Amino acid sequence: DVQLQASGGGLVQAGGSLRLACATSGFRFDDYDIGWFRQSPGKEREGVACLSATDATAYYEDSVKGRFTMSTDNNKNTVYLQMNSLKPEDTAVYYCAMWSKIFTSGVCLDPGPPDTFGYWGQGTQVTVSS
């Protein structure tokens, strides 16, 4: 059974930290790209961080570089997003997604392939107050 379960969101002050977790089942990490995406009201969903199964490299959206770190615990089949130095503009619903690496063309931050071919978690709200 393929499942993703995101958790760890909450309310934090600007400058604070949160760690999101995405518990997965039914996937082989070697075959799937993994990504964190976010969407705030009135905006399109955007890729925040992703881990490419093709080159085992993590990619980050420019605004979060140096502040967010993505990692995996293969023993727990869990993907993490450590978010530091949070800003009010980071406020959004955050989603984790997994999709077969064969559908990724270019950088894995594009939500197109997971939208069409992937599996999504339910989303977790992150709110950063100023």
PDB file of C-alpha atoms in Angstrom:
ATOM      1  CA  ASP A   1       0.000   0.000   0.000  1.00  0.00           C
ATOM      2  CA  VAL A   2       1.397   3.383  -1.036  1.00  0.00           C
ATOM      3  CA  GLN A   3       1.056   6.031   1.641  1.00  0.00           C
ATOM      4  CA  LEU A   4       2.602   9.330   2.670  1.00  0.00           C
ATOM      5  CA  GLN A   5       1.811  10.978   5.999  1.00  0.00           C
ATOM      6  CA  ALA A   6       3.128  14.488   6.642  1.00  0.00           C
ATOM      7  CA  SER A   7       3.435  15.992  10.111  1.00  0.00           C
ATOM      8  CA  GLY A   8       5.320  18.601  12.092  1.00  0.00           C
ATOM      9  CA  GLY A   9       3.693  21.833  11.040  1.00  0.00           C
ATOM     10  CA  GLY A  10       2.658  24.492  13.488  1.00  0.00           C
ATOM     11  CA  LEU A  11       2.842  28.113  14.522  1.00  0.00           C
ATOM     12  CA  VAL A  12       6.267  29.618  15.059  1.00  0.00           C
ATOM     13  CA  GLN A  13       7.705  33.102  15.367  1.00  0.00           C
ATOM     14  CA  ALA A  14       9.931  34.532  12.676  1.00  0.00           C
ATOM     15  CA  GLY A  15      13.450  33.272  13.125  1.00  0.00           C
ATOM     16  CA  GLY A  16      12.270  30.016  14.643  1.00  0.00           C
ATOM     17  CA  SER A  17      12.547  26.449  13.422  1.00  0.00           C
ATOM     18  CA  LEU A  18      10.320  23.519  12.576  1.00  0.00           C
ATOM     19  CA  ARG A  19      11.020  20.019  11.340  1.00  0.00           C
ATOM     20  CA  LEU A  20       8.513  18.428   9.028  1.00  0.00           C
ATOM     21  CA  ALA A  21       8.363  14.673   8.637  1.00  0.00           C
ATOM     22  CA  CYS A  22       6.854  12.571   5.887  1.00  0.00           C
ATOM     23  CA  ALA A  23       6.370   8.917   6.792  1.00  0.00           C
ATOM     24  CA  THR A  24       6.178   6.767   3.687  1.00  0.00           C
ATOM     25  CA  SER A  25       5.276   3.202   2.904  1.00  0.00           C
ATOM     26  CA  GLY A  26       5.216   1.172  -0.290  1.00  0.00           C
ATOM     27  CA  PHE A  27       8.160   2.979  -1.914  1.00  0.00           C
ATOM     28  CA  ARG A  28      11.744   2.212  -2.729  1.00  0.00           C
ATOM     29  CA  PHE A  29      13.687   5.412  -2.193  1.00  0.00           C
ATOM     30  CA  ASP A  30      16.152   4.396  -4.914  1.00  0.00           C
ATOM     31  CA  ASP A  31      13.423   4.501  -7.567  1.00  0.00           C
ATOM     32  CA  TYR A  32      11.545   7.615  -6.546  1.00  0.00           C
ATOM     33  CA  ASP A  33      12.222  11.317  -6.404  1.00  0.00           C
ATOM     34  CA  ILE A  34      10.978  12.888  -3.190  1.00  0.00           C
ATOM     35  CA  GLY A  35       9.904  16.466  -2.773  1.00  0.00           C
ATOM     36  CA  TRP A  36       8.484  19.022  -0.410  1.00  0.00           C
ATOM     37  CA  PHE A  37       6.094  21.502  -1.947  1.00  0.00           C
ATOM     38  CA  ARG A  38       4.112  24.361  -0.480  1.00  0.00           C
ATOM     39  CA  GLN A  39       1.077  26.384  -1.346  1.00  0.00           C
ATOM     40  CA  SER A  40      -0.217  29.571   0.208  1.00  0.00           C
ATOM     41  CA  PRO A  41      -3.578  31.222  -0.525  1.00  0.00           C
ATOM     42  CA  GLY A  42      -3.717  32.778  -3.965  1.00  0.00           C
ATOM     43  CA  LYS A  43      -0.432  31.288  -5.073  1.00  0.00           C
ATOM     44  CA  GLU A  44       0.494  28.298  -7.156  1.00  0.00           C
ATOM     45  CA  ARG A  45       2.074  25.309  -5.519  1.00  0.00           C
ATOM     46  CA  GLU A  46       5.851  25.536  -5.634  1.00  0.00           C
ATOM     47  CA  GLY A  47       8.698  23.171  -5.055  1.00  0.00           C
ATOM     48  CA  VAL A  48      10.677  23.893  -1.900  1.00  0.00           C
ATOM     49  CA  ALA A  49      13.149  21.027  -1.724  1.00  0.00           C
ATOM     50  CA  CYS A  50      13.594  17.720  -3.454  1.00  0.00           C
ATOM     51  CA  LEU A  51      15.897  14.746  -3.448  1.00  0.00           C
ATOM     52  CA  SER A  52      16.756  13.276  -6.800  1.00  0.00           C
ATOM     53  CA  ALA A  53      17.019   9.494  -6.931  1.00  0.00           C
ATOM     54  CA  THR A  54      18.977   9.834 -10.176  1.00  0.00           C
ATOM     55  CA  ASP A  55      21.970  11.695  -8.731  1.00  0.00           C
ATOM     56  CA  ALA A  56      21.267  11.478  -4.964  1.00  0.00           C
ATOM     57  CA  THR A  57      21.370  15.273  -4.770  1.00  0.00           C
ATOM     58  CA  ALA A  58      19.099  17.595  -2.841  1.00  0.00           C
ATOM     59  CA  TYR A  59      17.846  20.700  -4.619  1.00  0.00           C
ATOM     60  CA  TYR A  60      16.353  23.764  -3.017  1.00  0.00           C
ATOM     61  CA  GLU A  61      14.256  26.667  -4.147  1.00  0.00           C
ATOM     62  CA  ASP A  62      16.340  29.842  -4.052  1.00  0.00           C
ATOM     63  CA  SER A  63      14.457  31.517  -1.205  1.00  0.00           C
ATOM     64  CA  VAL A  64      15.085  28.607   1.194  1.00  0.00           C
ATOM     65  CA  LYS A  65      18.695  27.824   0.334  1.00  0.00           C
ATOM     66  CA  GLY A  66      20.828  27.896   3.443  1.00  0.00           C
ATOM     67  CA  ARG A  67      17.774  27.748   5.709  1.00  0.00           C
ATOM     68  CA  PHE A  68      16.037  24.464   4.824  1.00  0.00           C
ATOM     69  CA  THR A  69      17.619  21.029   4.761  1.00  0.00           C
ATOM     70  CA  MET A  70      16.072  17.872   3.425  1.00  0.00           C
ATOM     71  CA  SER A  71      17.095  14.462   4.682  1.00  0.00           C
ATOM     72  CA  THR A  72      15.911  10.869   4.729  1.00  0.00           C
ATOM     73  CA  ASP A  73      15.980   8.059   7.257  1.00  0.00           C
ATOM     74  CA  ASN A  74      15.863   4.930   5.134  1.00  0.00           C
ATOM     75  CA  ASN A  75      15.415   2.695   8.167  1.00  0.00           C
ATOM     76  CA  LYS A  76      12.233   4.566   9.072  1.00  0.00           C
ATOM     77  CA  ASN A  77      11.160   5.261   5.470  1.00  0.00           C
ATOM     78  CA  THR A  78      10.787   8.877   6.527  1.00  0.00           C
ATOM     79  CA  VAL A  79      11.702  12.114   4.804  1.00  0.00           C
ATOM     80  CA  TYR A  80      12.432  15.259   6.804  1.00  0.00           C
ATOM     81  CA  LEU A  81      12.515  18.961   6.068  1.00  0.00           C
ATOM     82  CA  GLN A  82      14.406  20.940   8.680  1.00  0.00           C
ATOM     83  CA  MET A  83      13.362  24.575   8.416  1.00  0.00           C
ATOM     84  CA  ASN A  84      15.449  27.200  10.200  1.00  0.00           C
ATOM     85  CA  SER A  85      15.345  30.983  10.255  1.00  0.00           C
ATOM     86  CA  LEU A  86      11.712  30.882   9.236  1.00  0.00           C
ATOM     87  CA  LYS A  87      10.160  33.962   7.705  1.00  0.00           C
ATOM     88  CA  PRO A  88       6.512  35.043   7.447  1.00  0.00           C
ATOM     89  CA  GLU A  89       6.663  34.399   3.716  1.00  0.00           C
ATOM     90  CA  ASP A  90       7.305  30.724   4.462  1.00  0.00           C
ATOM     91  CA  THR A  91       3.728  30.468   5.709  1.00  0.00           C
ATOM     92  CA  ALA A  92       1.930  27.840   3.634  1.00  0.00           C
ATOM     93  CA  VAL A  93       0.557  24.341   3.601  1.00  0.00           C
ATOM     94  CA  TYR A  94       3.484  21.996   3.038  1.00  0.00           C
ATOM     95  CA  TYR A  95       3.108  18.730   1.167  1.00  0.00           C
ATOM     96  CA  CYS A  96       5.420  15.824   0.587  1.00  0.00           C
ATOM     97  CA  ALA A  97       5.279  13.884  -2.646  1.00  0.00           C
ATOM     98  CA  MET A  98       6.992  10.952  -4.289  1.00  0.00           C
ATOM     99  CA  TRP A  99       7.069  10.035  -7.951  1.00  0.00           C
ATOM    100  CA  SER A 100       9.039   7.721 -10.157  1.00  0.00           C
ATOM    101  CA  LYS A 101      12.343   9.259 -11.149  1.00  0.00           C
ATOM    102  CA  ILE A 102      11.674   8.394 -14.799  1.00  0.00           C
ATOM    103  CA  PHE A 103       9.142  11.218 -14.991  1.00  0.00           C
ATOM    104  CA  THR A 104      11.501  13.954 -13.849  1.00  0.00           C
ATOM    105  CA  SER A 105      12.906  16.124 -16.602  1.00  0.00           C
ATOM    106  CA  GLY A 106      15.336  18.688 -15.285  1.00  0.00           C
ATOM    107  CA  VAL A 107      15.314  19.673 -11.639  1.00  0.00           C
ATOM    108  CA  CYS A 108      12.933  17.762  -9.381  1.00  0.00           C
ATOM    109  CA  LEU A 109      11.442  20.977  -7.934  1.00  0.00           C
ATOM    110  CA  ASP A 110       8.847  21.110 -10.706  1.00  0.00           C
ATOM    111  CA  PRO A 111       5.468  20.015  -9.264  1.00  0.00           C
ATOM    112  CA  GLY A 112       4.308  18.859 -12.699  1.00  0.00           C
ATOM    113  CA  PRO A 113       5.564  15.258 -12.570  1.00  0.00           C
ATOM    114  CA  PRO A 114       4.262  14.560  -9.079  1.00  0.00           C
ATOM    115  CA  ASP A 115       0.946  16.222  -9.973  1.00  0.00           C
ATOM    116  CA  THR A 116       0.539  13.880 -12.909  1.00  0.00           C
ATOM    117  CA  PHE A 117       2.292  10.719 -11.828  1.00  0.00           C
ATOM    118  CA  GLY A 118       3.007  10.981  -8.125  1.00  0.00           C
ATOM    119  CA  TYR A 119       1.666  10.328  -4.677  1.00  0.00           C
ATOM    120  CA  TRP A 120       0.959  13.092  -2.177  1.00  0.00           C
ATOM    121  CA  GLY A 121       0.699  13.396   1.542  1.00  0.00           C
ATOM    122  CA  GLN A 122      -2.167  15.293   3.110  1.00  0.00           C
ATOM    123  CA  GLY A 123      -0.346  18.547   3.842  1.00  0.00           C
ATOM    124  CA  THR A 124       0.671  20.207   7.062  1.00  0.00           C
ATOM    125  CA  GLN A 125       0.161  23.889   7.889  1.00  0.00           C
ATOM    126  CA  VAL A 126       3.166  26.051   8.696  1.00  0.00           C
ATOM    127  CA  THR A 127       2.443  29.534  10.009  1.00  0.00           C
ATOM    128  CA  VAL A 128       5.223  31.985  10.747  1.00  0.00           C
ATOM    129  CA  SER A 129       4.289  35.080  12.691  1.00  0.00           C
ATOM    130  CA  SER A 130       6.206  38.332  12.423  1.00  0.00           C
TER     131      SER A 130
END
